[in-house]
GROMACS .gro file of C-alpha atoms in nm:
model
  244
    1MET     CA    1   0.000   0.000   0.000
    2PHE     CA    2   0.112   0.356  -0.078
    3LYS     CA    3   0.050   0.568   0.233
    4ASP     CA    4  -0.027   0.939   0.203
    5ARG     CA    5   0.214   1.148   0.416
    6GLU     CA    6   0.095   1.485   0.272
    7LYS     CA    7   0.427   1.591   0.120
    8TYR     CA    8   0.484   1.245  -0.025
    9PHE     CA    9   0.342   0.897  -0.058
   10GLU     CA   10   0.545   0.600   0.062
   11ILE     CA   11   0.526   0.222   0.035
   12GLU     CA   12   0.436   0.089   0.377
   13LYS     CA   13   0.571  -0.261   0.317
   14PHE     CA   14   0.913  -0.122   0.226
   15LYS     CA   15   0.915   0.106   0.532
   16ASN     CA   16   0.849  -0.190   0.761
   17LEU     CA   17   1.171  -0.343   0.622
   18ARG     CA   18   1.369  -0.021   0.685
   19VAL     CA   19   1.359   0.096   0.325
   20LYS     CA   20   1.212   0.434   0.240
   21ALA     CA   21   1.042   0.430  -0.101
   22LEU     CA   22   0.860   0.757  -0.167
   23PHE     CA   23   0.694   0.970  -0.433
   24THR     CA   24   0.664   1.343  -0.374
   25THR     CA   25   0.366   1.574  -0.416
   26LYS     CA   26   0.369   1.941  -0.513
   27ALA     CA   27   0.376   2.027  -0.142
   28ILE     CA   28   0.756   2.002  -0.130
   29GLY     CA   29   0.793   2.281  -0.389
   30ASP     CA   30   1.018   2.312  -0.695
   31THR     CA   31   1.213   1.994  -0.774
   32ASP     CA   32   1.376   2.084  -1.106
   33LEU     CA   33   1.710   1.908  -1.055
   34ASN     CA   34   1.853   2.081  -1.362
   35LEU     CA   35   1.855   2.399  -1.153
   36GLU     CA   36   2.055   2.461  -0.838
   37SER     CA   37   1.741   2.596  -0.671
   38GLY     CA   38   1.560   2.267  -0.733
   39GLN     CA   39   1.852   2.066  -0.596
   40GLU     CA   40   1.868   2.282  -0.283
   41ASN     CA   41   1.493   2.258  -0.232
   42LEU     CA   42   1.505   1.880  -0.254
   43LYS     CA   43   1.795   1.869  -0.009
   44ARG     CA   44   1.593   2.085   0.232
   45PHE     CA   45   1.302   1.845   0.202
   46PHE     CA   46   1.523   1.549   0.290
   47LYS     CA   47   1.680   1.749   0.573
   48THR     CA   48   1.338   1.815   0.727
   49GLU     CA   49   1.284   1.440   0.710
   50LYS     CA   50   1.614   1.404   0.902
   51LEU     CA   51   1.782   1.227   0.612
   52THR     CA   52   2.116   1.406   0.606
   53PRO     CA   53   2.404   1.336   0.543
   54PHE     CA   54   2.277   1.124   0.255
   55SER     CA   55   2.407   1.207  -0.093
   56LEU     CA   56   2.153   1.245  -0.374
   57VAL     CA   57   2.203   1.033  -0.687
   58TRP     CA   58   2.009   1.132  -0.997
   59ALA     CA   59   2.035   1.150  -1.376
   60LYS     CA   60   1.941   1.332  -1.691
   61GLN     CA   61   1.682   1.077  -1.800
   62THR     CA   62   1.636   0.996  -2.167
   63HIS     CA   63   1.371   0.719  -2.160
   64SER     CA   64   1.654   0.469  -2.196
   65ALA     CA   65   1.699   0.129  -2.035
   66ASN     CA   66   2.039   0.224  -1.890
   67ILE     CA   67   2.092   0.129  -1.526
   68VAL     CA   68   2.387   0.222  -1.303
   69ASP     CA   69   2.506   0.033  -0.996
   70ILE     CA   70   2.620   0.284  -0.733
   71LYS     CA   71   2.909   0.096  -0.574
   72ASN     CA   72   3.112   0.195  -0.269
   73ASP     CA   73   3.399   0.324  -0.483
   74ILE     CA   74   3.173   0.550  -0.694
   75GLN     CA   75   3.165   0.915  -0.592
   76GLU     CA   76   2.977   1.053  -0.894
   77PHE     CA   77   2.618   1.149  -0.815
   78PHE     CA   78   2.486   1.283  -1.148
   79TYR     CA   79   2.459   1.077  -1.465
   80GLU     CA   80   2.375   1.146  -1.828
   81GLY     CA   81   2.139   0.916  -2.016
   82VAL     CA   82   2.048   0.693  -1.722
   83ASP     CA   83   1.697   0.587  -1.617
   84GLY     CA   84   1.761   0.348  -1.332
   85PHE     CA   85   1.987   0.278  -1.035
   86ILE     CA   86   2.068  -0.005  -0.796
   87THR     CA   87   2.288  -0.006  -0.485
   88GLN     CA   88   2.373  -0.166  -0.152
   89ARG     CA   89   2.507   0.164  -0.018
   90LYS     CA   90   2.342   0.312   0.290
   91ASP     CA   91   2.468   0.667   0.236
   92VAL     CA   92   2.284   0.756  -0.087
   93ILE     CA   93   1.931   0.836  -0.195
   94LEU     CA   94   1.849   0.708  -0.543
   95ILE     CA   95   1.628   0.955  -0.730
   96THR     CA   96   1.422   0.951  -1.049
   97LYS     CA   97   1.199   1.228  -1.190
   98HIS     CA   98   0.843   1.176  -1.315
   99ALA     CA   99   0.556   1.369  -1.467
  100ASP     CA  100   0.321   1.080  -1.563
  101CYS     CA  101   0.582   0.806  -1.623
  102LEU     CA  102   0.606   0.534  -1.361
  103PRO     CA  103   0.861   0.504  -1.086
  104ILE     CA  104   0.929   0.139  -1.010
  105TYR     CA  105   1.093   0.052  -0.678
  106PHE     CA  106   1.290  -0.266  -0.596
  107TYR     CA  107   1.420  -0.426  -0.277
  108ASP     CA  108   1.607  -0.753  -0.236
  109THR     CA  109   1.515  -0.851   0.121
  110VAL     CA  110   1.804  -1.097   0.154
  111ASN     CA  111   2.101  -0.912   0.004
  112LYS     CA  112   1.972  -0.566   0.104
  113VAL     CA  113   1.987  -0.424  -0.248
  114ILE     CA  114   1.760  -0.137  -0.351
  115GLY     CA  115   1.674  -0.008  -0.697
  116ILE     CA  116   1.454   0.238  -0.879
  117CYS     CA  117   1.378   0.314  -1.243
  118HIS     CA  118   1.189   0.561  -1.458
  119SER     CA  119   0.948   0.369  -1.682
  120GLY     CA  120   0.746   0.569  -1.931
  121TRP     CA  121   0.612   0.379  -2.229
  122LYS     CA  122   0.959   0.369  -2.386
  123GLY     CA  123   1.111   0.227  -2.070
  124SER     CA  124   0.828  -0.025  -2.039
  125PHE     CA  125   0.868  -0.122  -2.406
  126GLN     CA  126   1.238  -0.185  -2.336
  127GLU     CA  127   1.142  -0.374  -2.017
  128ILE     CA  128   1.361  -0.158  -1.799
  129GLY     CA  129   1.204  -0.305  -1.485
  130ILE     CA  130   1.311  -0.656  -1.577
  131LYS     CA  131   1.656  -0.524  -1.670
  132VAL     CA  132   1.687  -0.383  -1.315
  133ILE     CA  133   1.611  -0.729  -1.172
  134LYS     CA  134   1.866  -0.891  -1.403
  135LYS     CA  135   2.133  -0.639  -1.298
  136MET     CA  136   2.054  -0.700  -0.930
  137ASN     CA  137   2.094  -1.074  -0.993
  138LYS     CA  138   2.418  -1.036  -1.189
  139ASN     CA  139   2.584  -0.793  -0.947
  140TYR     CA  140   2.450  -0.915  -0.611
  141GLY     CA  141   2.295  -1.258  -0.665
  142SER     CA  142   1.941  -1.128  -0.606
  143LEU     CA  143   1.677  -1.395  -0.661
  144LYS     CA  144   1.329  -1.327  -0.798
  145GLU     CA  145   1.157  -1.476  -0.495
  146ASN     CA  146   1.334  -1.231  -0.263
  147ILE     CA  147   1.259  -0.911  -0.454
  148LEU     CA  148   0.978  -0.674  -0.354
  149ILE     CA  149   0.850  -0.438  -0.625
  150GLY     CA  150   0.647  -0.118  -0.595
  151ILE     CA  151   0.479   0.013  -0.913
  152GLY     CA  152   0.356   0.371  -0.937
  153ILE     CA  153   0.250   0.651  -0.903
  154GLY     CA  154   0.181   0.740  -1.270
  155ILE     CA  155  -0.087   0.826  -1.521
  156SER     CA  156  -0.391   0.599  -1.536
  157MET     CA  157  -0.519   0.417  -1.845
  158GLU     CA  158  -0.823   0.645  -1.854
  159LYS     CA  159  -0.601   0.950  -1.915
  160TYR     CA  160  -0.334   0.783  -2.127
  161GLU     CA  161  -0.461   0.800  -2.485
  162VAL     CA  162  -0.224   0.664  -2.750
  163GLY     CA  163  -0.232   0.623  -3.127
  164ASP     CA  164  -0.273   0.321  -3.352
  165GLU     CA  165   0.098   0.312  -3.433
  166PHE     CA  166   0.177   0.297  -3.060
  167TYR     CA  167  -0.054  -0.004  -3.019
  168GLU     CA  168   0.082  -0.180  -3.329
  169ASN     CA  169   0.438  -0.134  -3.203
  170PHE     CA  170   0.357  -0.314  -2.878
  171LYS     CA  171   0.153  -0.574  -3.067
  172SER     CA  172   0.460  -0.665  -3.272
  173ASN     CA  173   0.673  -0.724  -2.963
  174PHE     CA  174   0.455  -0.864  -2.685
  175SER     CA  175   0.208  -1.147  -2.634
  176LYS     CA  176  -0.164  -1.111  -2.698
  177ASP     CA  177  -0.258  -1.176  -2.335
  178LEU     CA  178  -0.024  -0.898  -2.218
  179LEU     CA  179  -0.171  -0.660  -2.476
  180ASP     CA  180  -0.528  -0.751  -2.389
  181CYS     CA  181  -0.483  -0.650  -2.025
  182SER     CA  182  -0.272  -0.340  -2.101
  183PHE     CA  183  -0.472  -0.171  -2.379
  184SER     CA  184  -0.835  -0.068  -2.399
  185LYS     CA  185  -1.050   0.124  -2.646
  186ILE     CA  186  -1.226   0.430  -2.501
  187ASP     CA  187  -1.437   0.632  -2.746
  188GLU     CA  188  -1.265   0.447  -3.032
  189LYS     CA  189  -0.921   0.556  -2.909
  190TRP     CA  190  -0.652   0.328  -2.771
  191HIS     CA  191  -0.553   0.381  -2.408
  192PHE     CA  192  -0.246   0.226  -2.245
  193ASP     CA  193  -0.227   0.098  -1.888
  194ASN     CA  194   0.142   0.131  -1.803
  195VAL     CA  195   0.089   0.005  -1.448
  196ARG     CA  196  -0.093  -0.310  -1.559
  197PHE     CA  197   0.161  -0.375  -1.836
  198ASN     CA  198   0.447  -0.376  -1.588
  199LEU     CA  199   0.253  -0.572  -1.327
  200GLU     CA  200   0.167  -0.851  -1.569
  201ASN     CA  201   0.513  -0.849  -1.727
  202PHE     CA  202   0.676  -0.893  -1.387
  203LYS     CA  203   0.442  -1.182  -1.313
  204LYS     CA  204   0.527  -1.343  -1.647
  205TYR     CA  205   0.895  -1.304  -1.559
  206GLY     CA  206   0.842  -1.496  -1.236
  207ILE     CA  207   0.782  -1.237  -0.967
  208SER     CA  208   0.515  -1.352  -0.720
  209PRO     CA  209   0.205  -1.126  -0.713
  210LYS     CA  210   0.234  -1.113  -0.332
  211ASN     CA  211   0.569  -0.936  -0.376
  212ILE     CA  212   0.428  -0.658  -0.594
  213ILE     CA  213   0.266  -0.343  -0.452
  214VAL     CA  214   0.064  -0.127  -0.694
  215SER     CA  215  -0.063   0.229  -0.654
  216ASP     CA  216  -0.407   0.329  -0.780
  217GLU     CA  217  -0.326   0.702  -0.776
  218CYS     CA  218  -0.318   0.895  -1.106
  219THR     CA  219  -0.083   1.188  -1.166
  220PHE     CA  220  -0.324   1.342  -1.418
  221LYS     CA  221  -0.643   1.318  -1.208
  222ASN     CA  222  -0.487   1.417  -0.876
  223PRO     CA  223  -0.388   1.787  -0.875
  224ARG     CA  224  -0.144   1.723  -0.590
  225PHE     CA  225   0.093   1.569  -0.845
  226SER     CA  226   0.268   1.723  -1.143
  227SER     CA  227   0.143   1.590  -1.477
  228PHE     CA  228   0.293   1.681  -1.813
  229ARG     CA  229  -0.018   1.573  -2.005
  230ARG     CA  230  -0.233   1.794  -1.787
  231ASP     CA  231  -0.007   2.092  -1.718
  232LYS     CA  232   0.236   2.094  -2.016
  233ASN     CA  233   0.526   2.225  -1.806
  234LEU     CA  234   0.859   2.104  -1.666
  235ALA     CA  235   0.743   2.039  -1.309
  236ARG     CA  236   0.828   1.691  -1.188
  237ASN     CA  237   0.745   1.454  -0.906
  238ILE     CA  238   1.039   1.280  -0.739
  239GLY     CA  239   1.068   0.908  -0.684
  240ALA     CA  240   1.328   0.817  -0.422
  241ILE     CA  241   1.450   0.507  -0.239
  242PHE     CA  242   1.713   0.453   0.030
  243LEU     CA  243   1.805   0.224   0.318
  244PHE     CA  244   1.770   0.353   0.674
   0.00000   0.00000   0.00000
């Protein structure tokens, strides 16, 4: 369950395991990490949550499937062309930016590995979430049965209208049963359910449904969140995960 904490929502199941997995609302103010003011504002938010002296790790996202492992010998905290992170470090906060695209959170309960990725339709098409799991397995021996996943908060199917070419592209690359639960016609227009697509794809990959937490919030319908489709601006919500 995603619990509403006013300034952010967090995944209760992760918190109970001493992992903070959160998604901010507009209440924390400007979070444009391309600007120094946005970086400072985000640092102030984490400071009020008594999360210093954590270092913030973020990227210039490009809807890629590139994932970086933040190891103990890595001191760089900003990355170009990256849309996901994993780490065992306890001194960093992994951050992704969202304005309708999904944050997906990961936690290996045995090896104490956390991860997060930015999964818009391009990331979902490239199966970035599954690539995060594979990287966790390769680098830390993480097993599917030990990984908890949190999906959301993002735009709902109802507000996510897409074109015929979009649908045909997915149709050429994924199974009919996955398409049938991820696409729907509303007023003769295709709509895409990014949450359901990732949920069902994780299940097909072998993740137990009991290990997947899904949000039913919608960035477009809830004015507390930034939404590019609704607002057409550069404001972003922040997805973050860290060990505590």
